[in-house]
Short mmCIF file of C-alpha atoms in Angstrom, two decimals:
data_model
loop_
_atom_site.label_atom_id
_atom_site.label_comp_id
_atom_site.label_asym_id
_atom_site.label_seq_id
_atom_site.Cartn_x
_atom_site.Cartn_y
_atom_site.Cartn_z
CA UNK X 1 -11.72 -25.78 1.36
CA UNK X 2 -14.16 -23.78 3.50
CA UNK X 3 -16.25 -20.98 2.05
CA UNK X 4 -15.77 -17.71 3.94
CA UNK X 5 -18.40 -15.00 3.79
CA UNK X 6 -18.34 -12.51 0.85
CA UNK X 7 -16.91 -9.85 3.16
CA UNK X 8 -14.02 -12.06 4.24
CA UNK X 9 -13.40 -13.25 0.68
CA UNK X 10 -13.19 -9.64 -0.48
CA UNK X 11 -10.76 -8.74 2.31
CA UNK X 12 -8.63 -11.79 1.56
CA UNK X 13 -8.59 -10.82 -2.12
CA UNK X 14 -7.54 -7.25 -1.34
CA UNK X 15 -4.83 -8.54 0.96
CA UNK X 16 -3.59 -11.03 -1.63
CA UNK X 17 -3.44 -8.51 -4.46
CA UNK X 18 -1.66 -6.04 -2.18
CA UNK X 19 1.11 -8.57 -1.62
CA UNK X 20 2.05 -8.09 -5.28
CA UNK X 21 2.38 -4.32 -4.76
CA UNK X 22 4.38 -4.88 -1.60
CA UNK X 23 6.77 -7.24 -3.37
CA UNK X 24 7.25 -4.80 -6.27
CA UNK X 25 8.14 -2.02 -3.81
CA UNK X 26 10.36 -4.28 -1.70
CA UNK X 27 12.37 -5.29 -4.76
CA UNK X 28 14.34 -2.03 -4.52
CA UNK X 29 15.53 -2.99 -1.06
CA UNK X 30 16.16 -6.63 -1.98
CA UNK X 31 18.21 -5.57 -5.02
CA UNK X 32 20.08 -2.51 -3.74
CA UNK X 33 19.88 -2.54 0.06
CA UNK X 34 18.10 -0.18 2.42
CA UNK X 35 20.67 2.57 1.97
CA UNK X 36 21.53 1.92 -1.67
CA UNK X 37 17.92 2.37 -2.75
CA UNK X 38 18.03 5.90 -1.34
CA UNK X 39 20.52 7.00 -4.03
CA UNK X 40 19.94 5.12 -7.26
CA UNK X 41 22.44 7.35 -9.11
CA UNK X 42 25.15 4.98 -7.85
CA UNK X 43 23.92 2.19 -10.11
CA UNK X 44 23.98 3.72 -13.62
CA UNK X 45 20.44 2.67 -14.52
CA UNK X 46 19.41 2.48 -18.16
CA UNK X 47 16.73 4.85 -19.43
CA UNK X 48 14.16 2.02 -19.30
CA UNK X 49 15.15 1.08 -15.75
CA UNK X 50 15.03 4.73 -14.65
CA UNK X 51 11.53 5.11 -16.07
CA UNK X 52 10.38 1.87 -14.43
CA UNK X 53 11.89 3.01 -11.12
CA UNK X 54 9.97 6.31 -11.25
CA UNK X 55 6.71 4.56 -12.14
CA UNK X 56 7.03 2.09 -9.26
CA UNK X 57 7.92 4.92 -6.86
CA UNK X 58 4.78 6.85 -7.81
CA UNK X 59 2.27 4.08 -8.50
CA UNK X 60 3.32 1.39 -6.02
CA UNK X 61 5.75 2.35 -3.26
CA UNK X 62 4.22 3.49 0.06
CA UNK X 63 0.70 2.77 -1.22
CA UNK X 64 0.26 -1.00 -0.80
CA UNK X 65 1.84 -1.71 2.56
CA UNK X 66 -0.54 0.87 4.14
CA UNK X 67 -3.45 -1.27 2.91
CA UNK X 68 -2.19 -4.00 5.21
CA UNK X 69 -2.01 -1.52 8.08
CA UNK X 70 -5.63 -0.55 7.37
CA UNK X 71 -6.73 -4.19 7.33
CA UNK X 72 -4.76 -4.85 10.49
CA UNK X 73 -6.54 -2.03 12.31
CA UNK X 74 -9.82 -3.28 10.87
CA UNK X 75 -8.97 -6.74 12.16
CA UNK X 76 -8.18 -5.47 15.66
CA UNK X 77 -11.77 -4.33 16.07
CA UNK X 78 -13.10 -7.61 14.60
CA UNK X 79 -10.95 -9.64 17.00
CA UNK X 80 -12.21 -7.56 19.94
CA UNK X 81 -15.82 -8.13 18.84
CA UNK X 82 -15.25 -11.87 18.33
CA UNK X 83 -13.65 -12.34 21.75
CA UNK X 84 -16.42 -10.41 23.47
CA UNK X 85 -19.10 -12.31 21.54
CA UNK X 86 -17.64 -15.70 22.50
CA UNK X 87 -16.78 -14.92 26.12
CA UNK X 88 -18.93 -11.95 27.10
CA UNK X 89 -17.70 -9.91 30.05
CA UNK X 90 -15.17 -12.65 30.82
CA UNK X 91 -13.43 -12.02 27.50
CA UNK X 92 -10.04 -10.32 27.46
CA UNK X 93 -9.58 -8.80 23.99
CA UNK X 94 -6.67 -6.62 25.10
CA UNK X 95 -4.72 -9.64 26.39
CA UNK X 96 -5.63 -11.52 23.21
CA UNK X 97 -4.35 -8.71 21.02
CA UNK X 98 -1.25 -8.13 23.16
CA UNK X 99 -0.19 -11.74 22.61
CA UNK X 100 -0.74 -11.26 18.88
CA UNK X 101 1.46 -8.16 18.79
CA UNK X 102 4.14 -9.87 20.86
CA UNK X 103 4.24 -12.66 18.28
CA UNK X 104 4.61 -10.12 15.47
CA UNK X 105 7.52 -8.42 17.22
CA UNK X 106 9.30 -11.71 17.89
CA UNK X 107 8.87 -13.12 14.39
CA UNK X 108 9.72 -9.68 12.98
CA UNK X 109 13.01 -9.66 14.90
CA UNK X 110 13.84 -13.12 13.56
CA UNK X 111 12.91 -11.95 10.06
CA UNK X 112 15.06 -8.83 10.36
CA UNK X 113 18.13 -10.39 11.97
CA UNK X 114 18.36 -13.57 9.95
CA UNK X 115 16.80 -12.65 6.61
CA UNK X 116 16.18 -9.06 5.57
CA UNK X 117 16.39 -5.44 6.66
CA UNK X 118 13.02 -4.35 5.24
CA UNK X 119 10.85 -6.09 7.86
CA UNK X 120 7.53 -4.42 8.78
CA UNK X 121 6.27 -6.92 11.35
CA UNK X 122 8.14 -5.28 14.22
CA UNK X 123 6.59 -1.92 13.35
CA UNK X 124 3.15 -3.53 13.15
CA UNK X 125 3.61 -5.14 16.55
CA UNK X 126 4.83 -1.93 18.19
CA UNK X 127 2.07 0.09 16.54
CA UNK X 128 -0.51 -2.46 17.63
CA UNK X 129 0.44 -2.03 21.28
CA UNK X 130 -0.04 1.72 20.86
CA UNK X 131 -3.41 1.18 19.17
CA UNK X 132 -4.69 -0.63 22.27
CA UNK X 133 -5.14 2.85 23.76
CA UNK X 134 -7.69 3.57 21.01
CA UNK X 135 -9.50 0.24 21.05
CA UNK X 136 -12.65 1.60 22.70
CA UNK X 137 -12.57 5.01 21.00
CA UNK X 138 -15.43 6.20 18.81
CA UNK X 139 -15.07 6.09 15.01
CA UNK X 140 -14.86 9.89 14.73
CA UNK X 141 -12.10 10.02 17.34
CA UNK X 142 -10.16 7.31 15.53
CA UNK X 143 -10.48 9.15 12.21
CA UNK X 144 -9.30 12.46 13.70
CA UNK X 145 -6.28 10.82 15.31
CA UNK X 146 -5.56 9.11 11.99
CA UNK X 147 -5.41 12.52 10.33
CA UNK X 148 -3.12 13.82 13.07
CA UNK X 149 -0.68 10.94 12.64
CA UNK X 150 -0.86 11.29 8.84
CA UNK X 151 0.28 14.90 9.15
CA UNK X 152 3.07 13.92 11.57
CA UNK X 153 4.23 11.19 9.19
CA UNK X 154 4.22 13.68 6.32
CA UNK X 155 6.33 16.14 8.33
CA UNK X 156 8.89 13.39 8.96
CA UNK X 157 9.19 13.04 5.16
CA UNK X 158 10.02 16.72 4.57
CA UNK X 159 12.61 17.22 1.83
CA UNK X 160 13.10 17.86 -1.87
CA UNK X 161 13.73 15.13 -4.41
CA UNK X 162 17.29 16.37 -4.94
CA UNK X 163 18.15 16.34 -1.23
CA UNK X 164 20.64 13.60 -0.33
CA UNK X 165 19.80 11.53 2.73
CA UNK X 166 23.46 11.69 3.81
CA UNK X 167 26.68 13.11 2.36
CA UNK X 168 27.13 11.26 -0.93
CA UNK X 169 30.73 10.34 -0.19
CA UNK X 170 29.77 8.50 3.02
CA UNK X 171 26.77 6.89 1.37
CA UNK X 172 28.79 5.76 -1.66
CA UNK X 173 31.51 4.22 0.48
CA UNK X 174 28.97 2.34 2.55
CA UNK X 175 27.12 1.24 -0.56
CA UNK X 176 30.27 -0.24 -2.11
CA UNK X 177 30.82 -2.26 1.06
CA UNK X 178 27.18 -3.41 1.04
CA UNK X 179 27.43 -4.59 -2.58
CA UNK X 180 30.55 -6.60 -1.80
CA UNK X 181 29.10 -8.23 1.33
CA UNK X 182 25.54 -8.84 0.12
CA UNK X 183 26.64 -10.01 -3.30
CA UNK X 184 29.31 -12.49 -2.23
CA UNK X 185 29.49 -12.55 1.57
CA UNK X 186 28.63 -15.42 3.87
CA UNK X 187 25.39 -15.69 5.82
CA UNK X 188 27.15 -14.54 9.02
CA UNK X 189 28.84 -11.58 7.29
CA UNK X 190 25.55 -10.39 5.86
CA UNK X 191 23.81 -10.60 9.25
CA UNK X 192 26.60 -8.61 10.90
CA UNK X 193 26.53 -5.93 8.22
CA UNK X 194 22.74 -5.62 8.26
CA UNK X 195 22.38 -5.38 12.03
CA UNK X 196 25.47 -3.41 13.07
CA UNK X 197 26.63 -1.31 10.11
CA UNK X 198 25.26 1.95 8.71
CA UNK X 199 26.73 5.02 6.94
CA UNK X 200 26.48 7.01 10.17
CA UNK X 201 28.74 4.61 12.05
CA UNK X 202 26.18 4.23 14.84
CA UNK X 203 26.62 0.43 15.10
CA UNK X 204 22.97 -0.51 15.04
CA UNK X 205 21.58 2.42 17.05
CA UNK X 206 20.12 4.01 13.92
CA UNK X 207 18.21 0.82 13.13
CA UNK X 208 16.76 0.72 16.65
CA UNK X 209 15.80 4.41 16.47
CA UNK X 210 14.10 3.87 13.12
CA UNK X 211 12.07 0.98 14.53
CA UNK X 212 10.57 3.26 17.17
CA UNK X 213 9.87 6.09 14.72
CA UNK X 214 8.28 3.90 12.05
CA UNK X 215 5.02 3.30 13.99
CA UNK X 216 4.18 6.98 13.44
CA UNK X 217 4.12 6.25 9.70
CA UNK X 218 2.05 3.10 10.19
CA UNK X 219 -0.45 4.53 12.70
CA UNK X 220 -2.73 6.55 10.34
CA UNK X 221 -3.94 3.57 8.34
CA UNK X 222 -4.28 1.46 11.51
CA UNK X 223 -6.61 4.12 12.92
CA UNK X 224 -8.56 4.54 9.67
CA UNK X 225 -9.05 0.75 9.57
CA UNK X 226 -10.29 0.68 13.16
CA UNK X 227 -12.70 3.52 12.40
CA UNK X 228 -14.00 1.72 9.30
CA UNK X 229 -14.61 -1.48 11.26
CA UNK X 230 -16.58 0.36 13.92
CA UNK X 231 -18.65 2.09 11.25
CA UNK X 232 -19.37 -1.33 9.71
CA UNK X 233 -17.79 -0.30 6.41
CA UNK X 234 -16.67 -3.05 3.99
CA UNK X 235 -19.37 -5.27 5.54
CA UNK X 236 -21.99 -4.96 2.80
CA UNK X 237 -20.08 -5.09 -0.52
CA UNK X 238 -23.14 -5.05 -2.75
CA UNK X 239 -24.67 -2.00 -1.06
CA UNK X 240 -21.36 -0.12 -0.81
CA UNK X 241 -20.30 -0.29 -4.46
CA UNK X 242 -21.29 3.32 -5.21
CA UNK X 243 -19.09 4.52 -2.33
CA UNK X 244 -16.17 2.46 -3.63
CA UNK X 245 -16.59 4.02 -7.07
CA UNK X 246 -16.71 7.57 -5.72
CA UNK X 247 -13.72 7.14 -3.41
CA UNK X 248 -11.58 5.39 -6.02
CA UNK X 249 -12.42 8.00 -8.68
CA UNK X 250 -11.36 10.85 -6.39
CA UNK X 251 -8.54 9.41 -4.30
CA UNK X 252 -6.54 7.50 -6.92
CA UNK X 253 -5.93 10.50 -9.24
CA UNK X 254 -5.33 12.79 -6.23
CA UNK X 255 -2.87 10.35 -4.68
CA UNK X 256 -0.95 9.85 -7.92
CA UNK X 257 -0.70 13.61 -8.44
CA UNK X 258 0.53 14.24 -4.90
CA UNK X 259 3.05 11.40 -5.09
CA UNK X 260 4.41 12.96 -8.29
CA UNK X 261 5.32 16.15 -6.38
CA UNK X 262 8.96 15.13 -5.94
CA UNK X 263 9.30 14.71 -9.70
CA UNK X 264 7.18 17.68 -10.78
CA UNK X 265 8.72 20.02 -8.18
CA UNK X 266 12.12 18.45 -7.41
CA UNK X 267 13.50 21.51 -5.60
CA UNK X 268 10.49 22.10 -3.34
CA UNK X 269 11.27 21.32 0.29
CA UNK X 270 7.69 20.34 1.03
CA UNK X 271 7.62 17.88 -1.89
CA UNK X 272 8.53 14.98 0.40
CA UNK X 273 5.68 15.77 2.79
CA UNK X 274 3.22 16.19 -0.07
CA UNK X 275 4.30 12.86 -1.55
CA UNK X 276 3.95 11.14 1.84
CA UNK X 277 0.37 12.37 2.18
CA UNK X 278 -0.20 11.23 -1.39
CA UNK X 279 0.93 7.72 -0.44
CA UNK X 280 -1.78 7.49 2.22
CA UNK X 281 -4.45 8.97 -0.04
CA UNK X 282 -3.51 6.64 -2.89
CA UNK X 283 -3.62 3.64 -0.53
CA UNK X 284 -7.19 4.54 0.43
CA UNK X 285 -8.04 4.94 -3.26
CA UNK X 286 -6.54 1.56 -4.13
CA UNK X 287 -8.38 0.00 -1.20
CA UNK X 288 -11.67 1.36 -2.53
CA UNK X 289 -10.88 0.28 -6.09
CA UNK X 290 -9.95 -3.24 -4.99
CA UNK X 291 -13.07 -3.45 -2.82
CA UNK X 292 -15.11 -2.54 -5.90
CA UNK X 293 -13.28 -5.10 -8.06
CA UNK X 294 -13.75 -7.96 -5.61
CA UNK X 295 -17.38 -6.99 -5.00
CA UNK X 296 -18.19 -6.89 -8.72
CA UNK X 297 -16.22 -10.10 -9.40
CA UNK X 298 -16.21 -9.92 -13.24
CA UNK X 299 -16.47 -13.41 -14.69
CA UNK X 300 -13.40 -13.10 -16.90
CA UNK X 301 -11.29 -12.44 -13.78
CA UNK X 302 -12.91 -14.95 -11.45
CA UNK X 303 -10.08 -17.48 -11.65
CA UNK X 304 -7.41 -14.95 -10.74
CA UNK X 305 -9.59 -13.40 -8.05
CA UNK X 306 -9.89 -16.80 -6.38
CA UNK X 307 -6.11 -17.11 -6.52
CA UNK X 308 -5.63 -13.64 -4.99
CA UNK X 309 -7.96 -14.68 -2.18
CA UNK X 310 -5.89 -17.81 -1.59
CA UNK X 311 -2.72 -15.71 -1.36
CA UNK X 312 -4.48 -13.37 1.07
CA UNK X 313 -5.59 -16.21 3.34
CA UNK X 314 -1.92 -17.16 3.69
CA UNK X 315 -0.70 -13.57 3.83
CA UNK X 316 1.93 -13.82 6.55
CA UNK X 317 3.33 -17.10 5.27
CA UNK X 318 3.47 -15.67 1.73
CA UNK X 319 5.07 -12.42 2.92
CA UNK X 320 7.87 -14.33 4.66
CA UNK X 321 8.22 -16.71 1.72
CA UNK X 322 8.79 -13.73 -0.59
CA UNK X 323 11.72 -12.74 1.59
CA UNK X 324 13.20 -16.23 1.62
CA UNK X 325 13.07 -16.49 -2.17
CA UNK X 326 14.46 -13.00 -2.79
CA UNK X 327 17.38 -13.17 -0.36
CA UNK X 328 18.34 -16.50 -1.93
CA UNK X 329 18.25 -14.91 -5.39
CA UNK X 330 20.19 -11.78 -4.48
CA UNK X 331 22.50 -12.58 -1.55
CA UNK X 332 25.90 -14.23 -1.60
CA UNK X 333 24.78 -17.44 0.13
CA UNK X 334 22.37 -17.96 -2.79
CA UNK X 335 22.64 -16.89 -6.41
CA UNK X 336 24.47 -13.63 -5.57
CA UNK X 337 22.55 -11.44 -8.03
CA UNK X 338 22.57 -8.35 -5.79
CA UNK X 339 22.38 -5.19 -8.02
CA UNK X 340 22.82 -7.34 -11.17
CA UNK X 341 19.41 -7.75 -12.83
CA UNK X 342 18.18 -4.13 -12.94
CA UNK X 343 14.81 -2.59 -12.15
CA UNK X 344 12.92 -4.26 -15.00
CA UNK X 345 14.47 -7.59 -14.11
CA UNK X 346 13.34 -7.12 -10.51
CA UNK X 347 9.80 -6.30 -11.65
CA UNK X 348 9.70 -9.43 -13.81
CA UNK X 349 10.98 -11.51 -10.90
CA UNK X 350 8.33 -10.04 -8.58
CA UNK X 351 5.54 -11.00 -10.99
CA UNK X 352 7.00 -14.49 -11.43
CA UNK X 353 7.21 -15.07 -7.67
CA UNK X 354 3.68 -13.79 -7.12
CA UNK X 355 2.17 -15.90 -9.91
CA UNK X 356 3.78 -19.02 -8.43
CA UNK X 357 2.39 -18.03 -5.03
CA UNK X 358 -1.09 -17.66 -6.53
CA UNK X 359 -1.16 -21.22 -7.83
CA UNK X 360 0.74 -22.70 -4.88
CA UNK X 361 -1.57 -21.04 -2.33
CA UNK X 362 -4.65 -22.33 -4.12
CA UNK X 363 -3.18 -25.83 -4.17
CA UNK X 364 -2.16 -25.63 -0.49
CA UNK X 365 -5.68 -24.65 0.61
CA UNK X 366 -7.11 -27.75 -1.01
CA UNK X 367 -5.43 -29.79 1.72
CA UNK X 368 -5.03 -27.37 4.64
CA UNK X 369 -7.36 -24.80 6.22
CA UNK X 370 -4.71 -22.34 7.37
CA UNK X 371 -1.10 -21.39 6.65
CA UNK X 372 1.77 -22.63 8.84
CA UNK X 373 2.69 -19.22 10.28
CA UNK X 374 -0.97 -18.27 10.66
CA UNK X 375 -1.62 -21.47 12.61
CA UNK X 376 1.20 -20.77 15.07
CA UNK X 377 0.02 -17.17 15.45
CA UNK X 378 -3.54 -18.21 16.27
CA UNK X 379 -2.43 -20.95 18.64
CA UNK X 380 -0.23 -18.50 20.56
CA UNK X 381 -2.90 -15.80 20.52
CA UNK X 382 -5.57 -18.17 21.88
CA UNK X 383 -3.06 -19.98 24.18
CA UNK X 384 -4.18 -23.34 22.87
CA UNK X 385 -3.45 -25.51 19.86
CA UNK X 386 -6.77 -26.45 18.35
CA UNK X 387 -8.46 -27.01 15.04
CA UNK X 388 -9.29 -23.69 13.47
CA UNK X 389 -11.78 -24.60 10.78
CA UNK X 390 -14.65 -23.07 12.75
CA UNK X 391 -12.78 -19.78 13.07
CA UNK X 392 -12.18 -19.29 9.36
CA UNK X 393 -15.60 -17.75 8.82
CA UNK X 394 -15.46 -15.54 11.91
CA UNK X 395 -12.89 -13.01 10.82
CA UNK X 396 -9.84 -14.71 12.30
CA UNK X 397 -7.66 -13.87 9.31
CA UNK X 398 -7.05 -10.20 9.93
CA UNK X 399 -3.88 -9.38 8.09
CA UNK X 400 -0.17 -9.88 8.46
#
């Protein structure tokens, strides 16, 4: 297996660890559906499950997927620099990136239609096309626009904890249908329900509308990542440790407190917006904390850190594999355990899947240099199928 630079190893490690957080958050959707997870009162959770649900909502949800958005924005700038370094003025980084985003949209559509409703790849692809407008912007400009989009995303999340997304009667009726279809329906029935049905009776239009709104939520961390890459942050781990410590010490407590707003002030209308801002702040805090951890590399954790890095190097393949395993466990064409194992059961399953991925990824990389989905992505992006060993150390692995 090749030996990437310390910077790339750290980024791979952060990406790999974040996949655990993403899977923990996604378990709600895998277990209860996109609409069911909005109103957990339908499922008569035990006290332990309710507590676990609240902890995951505050500590995990909306604070690990943004790390991938940050790394993706970071990677956009690295790809641009790599293309220009290899080809000079003849390089076409925008065309290179556009092909990459097209691939994400296509594979995201396949993921959404045939597997699962919680796909993020389409949003990443759409957001990436928008970020091309900022590719040559200065770091300060990128940071300011990131703040603007963060505020817009927070405004979209306005609402108190006790506010129902839709009338409970309509949501409950739809949820009962979802449980029946997802838990025991055929593959075709599940696809039809996921793509065409919703409590609003809009026959898929709501899903399309949501896809075009979601890039607003993703954009802030994309822009912050682009700004960081242009400022050469996360390039000198040893010299940057004190900054990681300071940012983690400030942002993690602040993010957790803000994300608790819906629970501390359940009747406050602005609680949703405050919590949304907290998700972004906490993601930046986690990013700093993980950067510190992978820079320090304590000896007693070295084995697991190597495994996290292996997972991160195969991030897209592992992300899609998580979906395949979970839909088989929960949907009717598999084990049919939809809504049946509880929150704690879902958490245990998430850890089990991730641990297997850690060891399997490490084993895979003993024989192969790149993951199967990553290989296809790079071949399409470069418009040629070639050996990629020489690209591993040049920043080619830039996120989902």
